[in-house]
Amino acid sequence: MSLIKYINLQELGDDRGGLVAIEELTHIPFSLKRVYYIFGTKAGVERGFHAHKELIQMAVCVKGSCTMMLDNGDEKADVKLDSSSKGILIEPMVWHEMRDFSSDCVLLVLASDVYDEADYVRDYNEFLLMRE
Ligand code: TYD
């Protein structure tokens, strides 16, 4: 299973400007229960530092850029998110960290379920043990 799974979103924009549409089960491989967005991130801030037990997410930088580090316990990879038409799939039990947010970055995240703190794994050693 590959660690990095990009989701290439179709640009529907025209000479009036940009437009991207995302439909559950068509453009993302899950049913959508929640949307959140991260913006106004202060310089030097790093976020994430967790994995989810069951949640599936897709993140796309709709403005600006940031770097997401993905880690499945065996391999790690940095992904630069800098396009409003290039999403990244964050599968269950993938540790992820976000950094290098541009000051104008708006990171949109689509999630397969509502917020549930019990689904988080926030301890890296516990994450590694759970992967075994
Ligand atoms: P957190 O998951 O810690 O953010 P990060 O992406 O940096 O790991 O979330 C920060 C706070 O916001 C925390 O108190 C939980 C809350 N929160 C919600 O209530 N609903 C949500 O959908 C999310 C993502 C976070």
Coordinates of C-alpha atoms and ligand atoms in Angstrom, one line a residue:
M1 CA 0.0 0.0 0.0
S2 CA 1.5 3.3 -1.0
L3 CA 1.8 5.9 1.7
I4 CA 1.2 8.9 -0.6
K5 CA -2.2 9.0 -2.3
Y6 CA -2.9 12.2 -4.2
I7 CA -6.4 13.0 -5.2
N8 CA -6.3 15.1 -8.4
L9 CA -9.4 17.3 -8.4
Q10 CA -10.7 18.6 -11.7
E11 CA -10.5 22.3 -12.3
L12 CA -13.8 23.5 -13.5
G13 CA -12.8 27.1 -13.7
D14 CA -13.0 29.3 -16.7
D15 CA -12.1 32.8 -17.7
R16 CA -14.2 34.1 -14.7
G17 CA -12.0 32.3 -12.2
G18 CA -11.4 29.0 -10.5
L19 CA -13.9 26.3 -9.4
V20 CA -13.3 22.8 -8.0
A21 CA -16.1 20.5 -6.9
I22 CA -15.7 17.5 -4.5
E23 CA -18.4 14.9 -4.2
E24 CA -18.4 12.1 -1.7
L25 CA -17.7 8.6 -3.1
T26 CA -16.9 10.1 -6.5
H27 CA -13.9 12.3 -5.9
I28 CA -13.1 11.1 -2.4
P29 CA -13.3 7.4 -1.5
F30 CA -15.6 7.9 1.5
S31 CA -18.9 9.4 2.7
L32 CA -18.5 12.9 4.0
K33 CA -19.6 13.7 7.6
R34 CA -17.4 16.8 8.5
V35 CA -15.5 19.6 6.9
Y36 CA -13.0 21.8 8.7
Y37 CA -10.4 24.3 7.7
I38 CA -7.2 25.6 9.2
F39 CA -6.2 29.1 8.4
G40 CA -4.4 32.1 9.9
T41 CA -1.7 29.8 11.1
K42 CA 1.1 31.7 12.8
A43 CA 4.7 31.6 11.6
G44 CA 6.6 28.5 12.7
V45 CA 3.5 26.7 14.0
E46 CA 3.4 22.9 13.5
R47 CA 0.1 21.0 13.8
G48 CA -1.2 17.5 13.7
F49 CA 1.1 15.1 15.5
H50 CA -1.5 12.4 15.6
A51 CA -3.0 9.5 13.7
H52 CA -6.6 8.3 13.6
K53 CA -7.8 4.8 14.3
E54 CA -10.6 4.8 11.8
L55 CA -11.1 8.3 10.3
I56 CA -10.4 8.8 6.6
Q57 CA -9.6 12.4 5.6
M58 CA -8.7 14.3 2.4
A59 CA -6.7 17.6 2.8
V60 CA -6.3 20.2 0.1
C61 CA -4.7 23.6 0.3
V62 CA -7.3 25.9 -1.3
K63 CA -5.1 28.9 -0.8
G64 CA -1.3 29.2 -0.1
S65 CA 0.7 26.2 0.8
C66 CA 1.9 23.9 3.6
T67 CA 3.9 20.7 4.0
M68 CA 2.4 17.5 5.4
M69 CA 4.5 14.8 6.7
L70 CA 2.9 11.3 6.5
D71 CA 4.3 8.3 8.4
N72 CA 2.8 4.8 8.4
G73 CA 5.4 3.4 10.8
D74 CA 7.5 1.9 8.1
E75 CA 8.1 5.0 5.9
K76 CA 7.8 8.7 6.1
A77 CA 7.2 11.2 3.3
D78 CA 6.9 15.0 3.0
V79 CA 4.2 16.2 0.7
K80 CA 4.0 19.8 -0.4
L81 CA 0.4 21.0 -0.7
D82 CA 0.3 24.0 -2.9
S83 CA -2.5 23.5 -5.3
S84 CA -6.2 23.9 -4.9
S85 CA -6.7 20.9 -7.2
K86 CA -4.3 18.5 -5.6
G87 CA -5.6 16.8 -2.4
I88 CA -3.9 14.2 -0.2
L89 CA -5.6 11.2 1.3
I90 CA -4.9 10.7 5.0
E91 CA -5.8 7.1 5.7
P92 CA -6.4 5.5 9.2
M93 CA -3.3 4.8 11.2
V94 CA -1.1 7.3 9.3
W95 CA 0.7 9.7 11.6
H96 CA 0.7 13.2 10.1
E97 CA 2.3 16.5 10.9
M98 CA 1.8 19.8 9.1
R99 CA 4.3 22.6 9.0
D100 CA 5.6 25.5 6.8
F101 CA 2.2 27.1 6.5
S102 CA 2.3 30.2 4.3
S103 CA 0.6 33.1 6.0
D104 CA -2.3 32.9 3.6
C105 CA -2.7 29.2 3.8
V106 CA -6.2 27.8 4.0
L107 CA -6.1 24.0 4.5
L108 CA -9.5 22.4 3.8
V109 CA -10.0 19.0 5.3
L110 CA -12.9 16.6 4.5
A111 CA -13.5 13.9 7.0
S112 CA -15.4 10.6 7.0
D113 CA -16.8 11.1 10.5
V114 CA -17.7 13.7 13.1
Y115 CA -15.1 14.8 15.6
D116 CA -14.3 12.1 18.2
E117 CA -11.3 12.5 20.5
A118 CA -11.4 8.7 21.2
D119 CA -10.4 8.1 17.5
Y120 CA -7.1 10.0 18.0
V121 CA -3.8 8.4 18.7
R122 CA -1.7 11.3 20.0
D123 CA 1.3 9.4 21.4
Y124 CA 3.8 8.4 18.7
N125 CA 5.2 5.4 20.6
E126 CA 1.6 4.1 21.2
F127 CA 1.0 4.7 17.4
L128 CA 4.1 2.5 16.6
L129 CA 2.9 -0.2 19.0
M130 CA -0.6 -0.2 17.5
R131 CA 0.9 -0.6 14.0
E132 CA 2.6 -3.9 14.9
Ligands
TYD1 P1 -6.5 19.3 16.9 O1 -7.1 18.0 16.4 O2 -5.7 19.2 18.1 O3 -5.8 20.1 15.8 P2 -4.5 19.6 15.0 O4 -4.9 19.5 13.6 O5 -3.4 20.5 15.2 O6 -4.1 18.2 15.5 O7 -7.8 20.3 17.2 C1 -7.6 21.5 17.9 C2 -8.9 21.6 18.8 O8 -10.1 21.7 18.0 C3 -9.1 20.5 19.8 O9 -9.5 21.1 21.0 C4 -10.2 19.7 19.2 C5 -11.0 20.7 18.4 N1 -11.6 20.2 17.1 C6 -13.0 20.0 17.1 O10 -13.7 20.3 18.0 N2 -13.5 19.5 15.9 C7 -12.8 19.2 14.9 O11 -13.3 18.8 13.8 C8 -11.3 19.4 14.9 C9 -10.4 19.0 13.8 C10 -10.8 19.8 16.1

